[in-house]
Tab-separated table of C-alpha atoms in Angstrom:
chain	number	residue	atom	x	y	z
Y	883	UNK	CA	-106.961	-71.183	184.063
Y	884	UNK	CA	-103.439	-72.070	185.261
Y	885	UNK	CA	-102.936	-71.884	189.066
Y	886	UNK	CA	-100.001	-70.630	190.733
Y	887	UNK	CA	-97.311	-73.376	190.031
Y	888	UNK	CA	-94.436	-74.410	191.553
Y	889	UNK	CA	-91.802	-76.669	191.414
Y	890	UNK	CA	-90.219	-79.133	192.632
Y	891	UNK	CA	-92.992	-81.544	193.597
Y	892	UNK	CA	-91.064	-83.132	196.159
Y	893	UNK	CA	-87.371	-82.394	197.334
Y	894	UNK	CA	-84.937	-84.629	199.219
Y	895	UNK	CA	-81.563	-83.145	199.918
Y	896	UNK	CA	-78.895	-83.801	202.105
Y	897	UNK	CA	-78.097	-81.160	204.782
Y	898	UNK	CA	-75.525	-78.491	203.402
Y	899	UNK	CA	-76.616	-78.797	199.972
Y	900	UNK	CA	-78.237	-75.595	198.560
Y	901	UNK	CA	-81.888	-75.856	197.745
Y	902	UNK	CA	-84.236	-73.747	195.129
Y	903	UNK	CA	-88.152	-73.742	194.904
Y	904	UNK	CA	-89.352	-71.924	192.307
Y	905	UNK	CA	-93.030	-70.419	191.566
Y	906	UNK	CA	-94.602	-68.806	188.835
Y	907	UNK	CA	-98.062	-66.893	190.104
Y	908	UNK	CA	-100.975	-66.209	188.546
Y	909	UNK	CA	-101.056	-64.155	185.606
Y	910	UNK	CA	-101.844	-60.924	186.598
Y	911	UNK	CA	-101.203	-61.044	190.154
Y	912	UNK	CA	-99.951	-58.445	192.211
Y	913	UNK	CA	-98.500	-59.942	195.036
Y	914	UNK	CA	-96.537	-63.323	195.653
Y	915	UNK	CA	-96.350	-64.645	198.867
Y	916	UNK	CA	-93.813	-67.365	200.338
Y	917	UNK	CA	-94.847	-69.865	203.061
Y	918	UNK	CA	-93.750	-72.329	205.520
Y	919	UNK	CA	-95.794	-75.336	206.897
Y	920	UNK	CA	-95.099	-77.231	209.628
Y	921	UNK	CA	-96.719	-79.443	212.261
Y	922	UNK	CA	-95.548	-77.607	215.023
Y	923	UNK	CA	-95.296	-74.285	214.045
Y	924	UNK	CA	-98.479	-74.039	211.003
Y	925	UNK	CA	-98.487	-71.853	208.217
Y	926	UNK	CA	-95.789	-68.763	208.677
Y	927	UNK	CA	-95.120	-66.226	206.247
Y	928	UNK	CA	-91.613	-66.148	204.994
Y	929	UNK	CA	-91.661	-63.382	202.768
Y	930	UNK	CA	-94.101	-61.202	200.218
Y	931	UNK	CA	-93.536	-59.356	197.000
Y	932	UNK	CA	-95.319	-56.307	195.598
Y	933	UNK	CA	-95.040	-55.686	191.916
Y	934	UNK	CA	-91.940	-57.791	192.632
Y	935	UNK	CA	-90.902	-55.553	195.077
Y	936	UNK	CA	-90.136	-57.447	198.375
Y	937	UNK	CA	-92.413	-55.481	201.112
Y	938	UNK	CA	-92.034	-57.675	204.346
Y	939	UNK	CA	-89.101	-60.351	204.435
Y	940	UNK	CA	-89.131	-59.973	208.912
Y	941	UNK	CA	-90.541	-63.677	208.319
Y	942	UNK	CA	-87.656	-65.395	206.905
Y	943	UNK	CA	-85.977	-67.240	209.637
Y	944	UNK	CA	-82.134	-66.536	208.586
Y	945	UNK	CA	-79.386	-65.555	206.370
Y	946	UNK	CA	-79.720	-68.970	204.918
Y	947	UNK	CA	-83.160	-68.085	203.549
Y	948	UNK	CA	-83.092	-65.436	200.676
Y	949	UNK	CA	-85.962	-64.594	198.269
Y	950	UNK	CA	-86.109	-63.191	194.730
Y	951	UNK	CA	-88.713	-62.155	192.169
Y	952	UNK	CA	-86.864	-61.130	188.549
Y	953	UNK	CA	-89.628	-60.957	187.019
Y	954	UNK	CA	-93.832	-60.475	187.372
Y	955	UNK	CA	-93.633	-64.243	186.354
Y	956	UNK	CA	-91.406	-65.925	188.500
Y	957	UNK	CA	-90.030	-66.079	192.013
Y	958	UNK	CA	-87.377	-68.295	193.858
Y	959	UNK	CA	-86.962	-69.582	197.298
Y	960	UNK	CA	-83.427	-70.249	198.204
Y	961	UNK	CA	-81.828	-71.557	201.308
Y	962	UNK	CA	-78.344	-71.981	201.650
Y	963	UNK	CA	-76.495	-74.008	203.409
Y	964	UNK	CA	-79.990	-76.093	203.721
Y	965	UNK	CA	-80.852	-77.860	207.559
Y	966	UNK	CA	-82.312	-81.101	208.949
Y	967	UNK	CA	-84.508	-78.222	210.741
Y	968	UNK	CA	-85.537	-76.543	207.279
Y	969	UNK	CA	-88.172	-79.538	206.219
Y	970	UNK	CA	-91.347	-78.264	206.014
Y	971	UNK	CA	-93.877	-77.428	203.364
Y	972	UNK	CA	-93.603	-74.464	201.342
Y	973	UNK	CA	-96.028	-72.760	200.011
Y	974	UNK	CA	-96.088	-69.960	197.196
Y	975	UNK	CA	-99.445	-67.855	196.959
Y	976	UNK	CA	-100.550	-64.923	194.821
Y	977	UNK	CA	-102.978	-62.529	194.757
Y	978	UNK	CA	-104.890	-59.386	192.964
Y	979	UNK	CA	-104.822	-55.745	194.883
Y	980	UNK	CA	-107.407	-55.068	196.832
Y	981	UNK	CA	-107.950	-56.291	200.532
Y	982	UNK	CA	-111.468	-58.318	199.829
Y	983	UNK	CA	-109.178	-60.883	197.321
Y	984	UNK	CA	-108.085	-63.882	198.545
Y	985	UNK	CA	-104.630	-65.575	198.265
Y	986	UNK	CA	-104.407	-68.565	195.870
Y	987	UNK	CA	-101.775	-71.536	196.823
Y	988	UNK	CA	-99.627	-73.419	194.664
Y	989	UNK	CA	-99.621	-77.380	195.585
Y	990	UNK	CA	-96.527	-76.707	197.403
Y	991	UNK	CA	-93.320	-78.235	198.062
Y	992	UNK	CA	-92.865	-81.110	200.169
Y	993	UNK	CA	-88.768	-80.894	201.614
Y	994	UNK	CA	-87.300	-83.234	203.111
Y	995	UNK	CA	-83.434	-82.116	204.379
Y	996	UNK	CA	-81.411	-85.378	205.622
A	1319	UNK	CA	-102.086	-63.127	222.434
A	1320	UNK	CA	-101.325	-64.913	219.592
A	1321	UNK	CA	-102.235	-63.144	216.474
A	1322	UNK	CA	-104.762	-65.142	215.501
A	1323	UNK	CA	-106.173	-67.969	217.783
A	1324	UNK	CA	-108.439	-70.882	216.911
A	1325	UNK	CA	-110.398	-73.896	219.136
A	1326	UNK	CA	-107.244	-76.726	219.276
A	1327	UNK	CA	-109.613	-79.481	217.931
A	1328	UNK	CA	-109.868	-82.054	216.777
A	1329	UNK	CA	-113.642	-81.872	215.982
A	1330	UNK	CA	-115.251	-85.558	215.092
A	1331	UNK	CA	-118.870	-85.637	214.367
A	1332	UNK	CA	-121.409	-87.523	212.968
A	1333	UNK	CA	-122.580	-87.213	209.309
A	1334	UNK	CA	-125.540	-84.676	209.853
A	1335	UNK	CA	-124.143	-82.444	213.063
A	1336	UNK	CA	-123.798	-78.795	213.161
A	1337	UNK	CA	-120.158	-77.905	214.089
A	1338	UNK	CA	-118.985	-74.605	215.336
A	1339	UNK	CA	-115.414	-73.041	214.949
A	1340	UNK	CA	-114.459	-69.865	216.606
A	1341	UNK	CA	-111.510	-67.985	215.981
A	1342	UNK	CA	-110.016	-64.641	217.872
A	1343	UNK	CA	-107.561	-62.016	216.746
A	1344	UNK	CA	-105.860	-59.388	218.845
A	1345	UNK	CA	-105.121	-56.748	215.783
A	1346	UNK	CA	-107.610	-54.482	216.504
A	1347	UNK	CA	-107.106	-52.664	213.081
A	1348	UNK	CA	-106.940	-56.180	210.607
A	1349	UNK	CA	-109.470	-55.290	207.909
A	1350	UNK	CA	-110.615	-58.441	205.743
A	1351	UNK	CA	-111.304	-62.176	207.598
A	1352	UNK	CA	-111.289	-65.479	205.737
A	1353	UNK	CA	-111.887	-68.947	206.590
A	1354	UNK	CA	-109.639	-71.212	204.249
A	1355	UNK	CA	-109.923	-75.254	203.980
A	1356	UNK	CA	-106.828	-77.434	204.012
A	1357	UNK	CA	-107.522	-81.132	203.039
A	1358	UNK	CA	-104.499	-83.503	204.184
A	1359	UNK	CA	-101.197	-83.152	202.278
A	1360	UNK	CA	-103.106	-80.161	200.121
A	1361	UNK	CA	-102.833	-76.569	199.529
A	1362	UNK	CA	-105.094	-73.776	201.532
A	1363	UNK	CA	-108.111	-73.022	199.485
A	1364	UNK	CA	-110.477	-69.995	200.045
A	1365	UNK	CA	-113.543	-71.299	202.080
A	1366	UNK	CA	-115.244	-68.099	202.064
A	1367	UNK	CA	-114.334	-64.731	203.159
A	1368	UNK	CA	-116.319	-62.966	206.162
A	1369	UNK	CA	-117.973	-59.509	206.298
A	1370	UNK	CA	-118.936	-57.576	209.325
A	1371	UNK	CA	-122.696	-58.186	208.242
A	1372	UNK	CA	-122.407	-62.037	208.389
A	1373	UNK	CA	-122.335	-64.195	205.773
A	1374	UNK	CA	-123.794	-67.251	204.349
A	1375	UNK	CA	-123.147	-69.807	201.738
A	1376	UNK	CA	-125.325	-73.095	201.679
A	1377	UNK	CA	-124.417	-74.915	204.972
A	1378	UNK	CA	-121.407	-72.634	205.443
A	1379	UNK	CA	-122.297	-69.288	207.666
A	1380	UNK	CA	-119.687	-66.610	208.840
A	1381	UNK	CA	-119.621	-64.106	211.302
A	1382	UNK	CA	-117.583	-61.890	212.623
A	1383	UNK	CA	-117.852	-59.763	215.546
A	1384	UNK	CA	-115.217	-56.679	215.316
A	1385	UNK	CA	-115.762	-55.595	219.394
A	1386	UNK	CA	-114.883	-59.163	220.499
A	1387	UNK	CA	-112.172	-59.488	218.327
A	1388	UNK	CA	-113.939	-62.773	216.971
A	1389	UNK	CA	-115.090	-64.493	214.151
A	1390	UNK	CA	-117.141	-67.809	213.457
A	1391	UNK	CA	-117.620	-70.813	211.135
A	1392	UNK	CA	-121.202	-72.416	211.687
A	1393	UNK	CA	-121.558	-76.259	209.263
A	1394	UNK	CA	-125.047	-77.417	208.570
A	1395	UNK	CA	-125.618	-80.750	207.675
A	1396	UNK	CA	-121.902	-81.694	207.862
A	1397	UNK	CA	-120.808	-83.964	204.859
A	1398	UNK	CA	-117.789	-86.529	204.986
A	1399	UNK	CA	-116.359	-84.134	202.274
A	1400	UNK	CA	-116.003	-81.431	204.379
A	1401	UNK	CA	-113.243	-83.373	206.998
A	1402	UNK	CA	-110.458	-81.172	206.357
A	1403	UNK	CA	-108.633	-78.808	208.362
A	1404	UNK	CA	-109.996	-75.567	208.925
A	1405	UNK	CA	-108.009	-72.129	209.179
A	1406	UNK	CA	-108.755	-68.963	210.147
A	1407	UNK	CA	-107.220	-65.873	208.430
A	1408	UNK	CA	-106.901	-62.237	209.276
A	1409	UNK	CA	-105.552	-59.723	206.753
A	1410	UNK	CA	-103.841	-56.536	207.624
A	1411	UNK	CA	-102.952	-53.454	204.973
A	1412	UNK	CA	-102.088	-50.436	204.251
A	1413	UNK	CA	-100.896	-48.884	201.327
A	1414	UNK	CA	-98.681	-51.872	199.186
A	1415	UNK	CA	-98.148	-53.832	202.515
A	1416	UNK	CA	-100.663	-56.706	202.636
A	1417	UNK	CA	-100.512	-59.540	205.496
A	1418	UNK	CA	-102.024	-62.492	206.213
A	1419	UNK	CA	-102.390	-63.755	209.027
A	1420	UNK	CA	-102.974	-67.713	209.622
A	1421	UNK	CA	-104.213	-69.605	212.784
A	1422	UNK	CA	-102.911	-72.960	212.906
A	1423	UNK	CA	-106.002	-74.410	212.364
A	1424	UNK	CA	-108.726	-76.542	213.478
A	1425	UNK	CA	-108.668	-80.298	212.507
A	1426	UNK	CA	-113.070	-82.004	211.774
A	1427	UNK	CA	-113.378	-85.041	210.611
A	1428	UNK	CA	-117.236	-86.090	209.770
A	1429	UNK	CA	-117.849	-89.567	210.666
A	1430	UNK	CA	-120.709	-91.925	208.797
């Protein structure tokens, strides 16, 4: 079964440049989450989805930061004019209804902003 | 109170040792409770969810203790395999809202 997957890999930008992450969740999946990883600050939630409905977006740190699901298929993470302060590990997740079921991860995106 | 609050680590223990994590939460009304696994540079993968009853699988035992506010992750027999980073999770909902919680984890590495 395919996993949640997104893309890029790996991103290296310079700082101003505008950056996209994209994720496609799990078939079926009700709800896609958006993550940030960092050594300092750990895993935060950025924003979540519903039926691509956004539900809870109090995460995402700023204007620059701005979320959008089209479709049940597909979701993007945008941030615009990107930081040196913005490199972190993001994470998309999905997940079925139900409170019991557990979020699944994508492998994540490593960025890097210069 | 942090949300969700775990032991700072880092464990390091022999091949063999039984490890304990604990983990508190100050939502009162969060619901579900998972542990998740995080190997270096990987994603968060389910380690096993925790019900109120505790909750065992093989050397892996849960429990969770809803007046305390607290929940535990007992390894038998630790393995070098399981050196990874351990997180705990608390999930609040209601309705469509869903939340997760994560602590920021506790770092075990199993020595041979």
């Amino acid at each position: 079964d395919a996993g949640v997957i997104q893309s890029p890999r790996h991103e290296v930008t310079e700082m101003g440049q505008e950056v996209t992450l994209r994720c496609k969740p799990i078939s079926g999946h009700d709800y896609l989450f958006w993550y940030r990883q960092t050594m300092m600050r750990g895993l935060e939630l950025l924003i979540y989805f519903n039926n691509n409905v956004p539900i809870d977006d109090s995460g995402m740190p700023e204007d620059r930061f701005s979320a959008k699901m089209p479709n049940a298929s597909f979701s993007t993470l945008k941030i615009q004019p990107s930081e040196p302060r913005d490199s972190a590990v993001y994470f998309c997740a999905s997940k079925t209804a139900g409170s019991n079921q557990p979020q699944h991860f994508g492998d994540g995106t490593r960025l890097s902003i210069l | 109170r942090k949300e969700v609050e775990q032991d700072p680590g880092p464990f390091n223990v022999p091949e063999g040792a039984t490890v304990a994590f604990n983990c508190t939460y100050s939502n009162s009304a969060s619901q579900s409770f998972f542990w998740y696994r995080q190997d270096c540079r990987k994603e968060p993968k389910l380690l096993m969810s925790v019900y109120s009853s505790g909750n065992e699988d093989g050397r892996f035992t849960a429990q969770l203790n809803r007046a305390s506010q607290y929940i535990s992750l007992l390894i038998r027999d630790s393995k070098l395999s399981d050196s990874a980073t351990y997180l705990c999770v608390v999930a609040n909902s209601g309705g469509s809202n869903y939340k997760l919680t994560f602590g920021k984890g506790t770092l075990l590495t199993v020595n041979p």
